[in-house]
Amino acid sequence: MQFTSLRRTGLRRAGKTSAALLLTTTILSLSGAAFAQEATAAATNDDDAIIVTATKRSENLQDVPIAITAFGTAKLEQMQVQKFEDYARYLPSVSYQTSGPGSAKVYFRGVASGENANHSASQPSVGIYLDEQPITTIQGALDVHVYDIARVEALAGPQGTLYGASSEAGTIRIITNKPDTSKFEMGADFEGNSVAKGGEGYTAEGFVNVPISDSMALRAVGWYKKDAGYIDNIAGSLTFPTSGVTLSNAPYVKKDYNDVETYGGRAALKIDLNDSWTVTPQVMGQKQTSHGSFAVESGLGDLQTMQFNPEGAKDNWYQAALTIEGKIGSFDVTYAGSYLKRKVTTHSDYADYAYFYDALAGYGAYFVDNDGNLISPNQRIDGIDRFSKQSHELRFTSPSDGVVRFVGGAFYQRQAHNIEQHYIIDNLADDLQVPGTVDNIWLTKQLRVDRDYAAFGELTADVTSKLSVTMGARIYKYDNSLVGFFGYSNPGYSSNPVYACQGPAVVKGSPCTNLDKSTKDVGWLHKLNVTYKFTDDALIYGTASRGYRPGGINRRGDLPPYNADFIENYEIGWKTSWADNRIRFNGAIYQLNWTDLQISVLGANGLTQIENAGRARIRGVEAELWTKPIDGLTLSGSGSYNDAKLTKDYCASDCSPGDPILAPKGTRLPVTAKLKANAVARYEFPIGASSAHLQAAMVYEGKRTTDLRTVEGAIKGDLPSYTTVDINAGFSIGIWTAELFATNLFDKRAYSTVGVQCLETTCGDPDGVTAIGPKIYRTPIQPRTMGAKVGFKF
């Protein structure tokens, strides 16, 4: 299949008046008590001091010799953060691609090759954690709704020793607020918004913290969110050359095509068994339904697409987690385990593919019904991706006040992806269908299992009162497999032996097995850090570290497995505070050497293939400045510059004489801008008995290339630079808050992702491109959104 598609691969209402009256009375009485207090005292800005656990210890951010950006609860609320894209904009070293909810591919420091994130492709290079547990599934991370979150930590650079696989380039940690046995808490927020050239959205979210006893507390969180659509699926038709059949999209024409509905919840129970041991079980789940698609089509009007088949997705998941914390002697002991289950059902339009193939090779002449009559070659994809993941970590930590400090332990995870994709042509003859399916011209039904084992440790020694040295290592083993079926109906349709059955069906729902392979390897990673503290408010550090991403199986059976790739990181950084902590200036300079790059491309027969090819080097600098020049005024800004390029030719095969060079040495790595920066100004001031605020934020992202390969990059084109501005204003009085906001104030049309649909044989042929392709699809950021928000917390 010589074609690529980069698109999509509140609270329950009380029924009794008495309950509502009780709730209202409680809120009003608590509001009055809070109002009686000194109302001019603004909420503490958690930027003043943030405690992070990036090194598996609780430490002040300014004392951690790692390039880390952290947003606390207040900052997340101030920046209107509800989803990944909202906070990723303000992380200077982070770039991402997305084709819709739940599909974000995350990168740190320019470590990106523009890979095709196929279900059988590489694991992500960035690990994402919810509390202590990893939530990075094989095709990407969960789309976690951000509410009642203690902080988000972004650790730039390889975190291989403490976090291991899929933390090759960096790690993002989402830390939830934990149950508190000392007090009752409750809060809720309600939002309504309107999207320019789109519809209306709204959000309801709330939490409650209930002390059950002196040693037990429950915290529960719930949310409901309706995101407005803003892309229109406009009317059109498509006539297939071979049969002359005309396809109309009239049943699917719709304004504001891509609305999303999300609801979910989280509950955690904290149990203090005694003074030394605490058990915290937690369960979290979310259901998300997205309609339409999130890319706009080249050649049409603003925010328009023309699709001919049903499109949408349902992303349902839950995670059950258990954390046990205690002491054995002087050592802290932590066990963190979790089980994650996720099911993603997708419906995608594939009419472009059908048209291009018919125009190029007359394939429409082969598609007939049981009576031998030509039928429409229109195709659509119905997919079901079922993920499961379990992880276990046991960790020991020595006292933090020792001259020598140790953290270490063992880790295991197993993640499975049951892949099911039906390529459907309606009314297809029985003998052209994949056996056991209905109207399938092609079926992918495979089971992928990735296993990771590790033992890790870091040892820190204070050489003097100012100088400390950290040495770390991680011994790892991965064992990954892929088994199942992919292909057409029978050898009579395609004589290519790669699709031939090799044995009976192993994966339920497949007609036979034509792929059954595994790969495994053992290795180790290192870290060396030297930190020198000039004063309590200034330190400098140097780090040499290594990260890796496991190897895996190519879905095309005649290709060998691909190996792990590695990043060697050399970094010098600094953390400084000035003027009684009114000024903070942190930064890092680094070089990353990326070897054995896992590059995934669409190969023969349109099948994704991954190969270890080329080398790359990334040199960069990142910095952030935070200051309170006067009481009430906070100014902050951060930015990064990355010069990322190949240091070896990337060739079609082995770079022998005559082998085509797909990307020459010196080619810039795609996806990441050279320059990304943001700035935020916030002013808080009293107005009578209330506290008010004004805030403005700016984000700039430079030009990005879209493909590592020269020809394909020229077809897709670059993504231009852009600047967005957000503003908000509000006030708080007692337990109540209210706010007006506007995001993307000037309605800038910027894009996060670009995809192309064409045939490989014509993508690089200017004459062919003019005749039958390509079609370019770009995923825009959300247009200007204006809204109001009101909430309470006590």
mmCIF file with all atom_site columns, C-alpha atoms in Angstrom, residues 242-243 357-358 360-369 372-377 425 427-429 431-433 441 489 492-493:
data_model
loop_
_atom_site.group_PDB
_atom_site.id
_atom_site.type_symbol
_atom_site.label_atom_id
_atom_site.label_alt_id
_atom_site.label_comp_id
_atom_site.label_asym_id
_atom_site.label_entity_id
_atom_site.label_seq_id
_atom_site.pdbx_PDB_ins_code
_atom_site.Cartn_x
_atom_site.Cartn_y
_atom_site.Cartn_z
_atom_site.occupancy
_atom_site.B_iso_or_equiv
_atom_site.pdbx_formal_charge
_atom_site.auth_seq_id
_atom_site.auth_comp_id
_atom_site.auth_asym_id
_atom_site.auth_atom_id
_atom_site.pdbx_PDB_model_num
ATOM 1  C CA . THR A 1 242 ? -11.553 3.962   -13.895 1.00 0.00 ? 242 THR A CA 1
ATOM 2  C CA . SER A 1 243 ? -15.196 3.382   -13.029 1.00 0.00 ? 243 SER A CA 1
ATOM 3  C CA . TYR A 1 357 ? -4.175  4.680   -6.758  1.00 0.00 ? 357 TYR A CA 1
ATOM 4  C CA . ASP A 1 358 ? -7.033  4.553   -9.219  1.00 0.00 ? 358 ASP A CA 1
ATOM 5  C CA . LEU A 1 360 ? -2.119  6.078   -11.205 1.00 0.00 ? 360 LEU A CA 1
ATOM 6  C CA . ALA A 1 361 ? -2.696  2.388   -11.864 1.00 0.00 ? 361 ALA A CA 1
ATOM 7  C CA . GLY A 1 362 ? -6.386  1.912   -12.562 1.00 0.00 ? 362 GLY A CA 1
ATOM 8  C CA . TYR A 1 363 ? -6.815  -0.148  -9.411  1.00 0.00 ? 363 TYR A CA 1
ATOM 9  C CA . GLY A 1 364 ? -10.519 0.657   -9.409  1.00 0.00 ? 364 GLY A CA 1
ATOM 10 C CA . ALA A 1 365 ? -10.936 -1.881  -12.224 1.00 0.00 ? 365 ALA A CA 1
ATOM 11 C CA . TYR A 1 366 ? -10.159 -4.717  -9.792  1.00 0.00 ? 366 TYR A CA 1
ATOM 12 C CA . PHE A 1 367 ? -12.796 -3.846  -7.179  1.00 0.00 ? 367 PHE A CA 1
ATOM 13 C CA . VAL A 1 368 ? -16.064 -5.598  -7.973  1.00 0.00 ? 368 VAL A CA 1
ATOM 14 C CA . ASP A 1 369 ? -19.043 -7.008  -6.119  1.00 0.00 ? 369 ASP A CA 1
ATOM 15 C CA . GLY A 1 372 ? -18.652 -8.862  -11.083 1.00 0.00 ? 372 GLY A CA 1
ATOM 16 C CA . ASN A 1 373 ? -19.888 -5.270  -11.280 1.00 0.00 ? 373 ASN A CA 1
ATOM 17 C CA . LEU A 1 374 ? -17.451 -2.398  -10.684 1.00 0.00 ? 374 LEU A CA 1
ATOM 18 C CA . ILE A 1 375 ? -17.949 -0.699  -7.340  1.00 0.00 ? 375 ILE A CA 1
ATOM 19 C CA . SER A 1 376 ? -16.711 2.506   -5.854  1.00 0.00 ? 376 SER A CA 1
ATOM 20 C CA . PRO A 1 377 ? -13.066 2.050   -4.780  1.00 0.00 ? 377 PRO A CA 1
ATOM 21 C CA . ILE A 1 425 ? -14.360 -1.016  0.543   1.00 0.00 ? 425 ILE A CA 1
ATOM 22 C CA . ASN A 1 427 ? -19.824 -4.169  -1.193  1.00 0.00 ? 427 ASN A CA 1
ATOM 23 C CA . LEU A 1 428 ? -16.507 -5.830  -2.023  1.00 0.00 ? 428 LEU A CA 1
ATOM 24 C CA . ALA A 1 429 ? -16.724 -9.320  -3.525  1.00 0.00 ? 429 ALA A CA 1
ATOM 25 C CA . ASP A 1 431 ? -13.254 -13.558 -2.740  1.00 0.00 ? 431 ASP A CA 1
ATOM 26 C CA . LEU A 1 432 ? -11.467 -10.186 -2.491  1.00 0.00 ? 432 LEU A CA 1
ATOM 27 C CA . GLN A 1 433 ? -12.099 -9.835  1.214   1.00 0.00 ? 433 GLN A CA 1
ATOM 28 C CA . ILE A 1 441 ? -9.426  -5.288  1.342   1.00 0.00 ? 441 ILE A CA 1
ATOM 29 C CA . SER A 1 489 ? -7.120  -11.307 1.125   1.00 0.00 ? 489 SER A CA 1
ATOM 30 C CA . GLY A 1 492 ? -4.273  -14.315 -5.900  1.00 0.00 ? 492 GLY A CA 1
ATOM 31 C CA . TYR A 1 493 ? -4.682  -10.632 -5.142  1.00 0.00 ? 493 TYR A CA 1
#
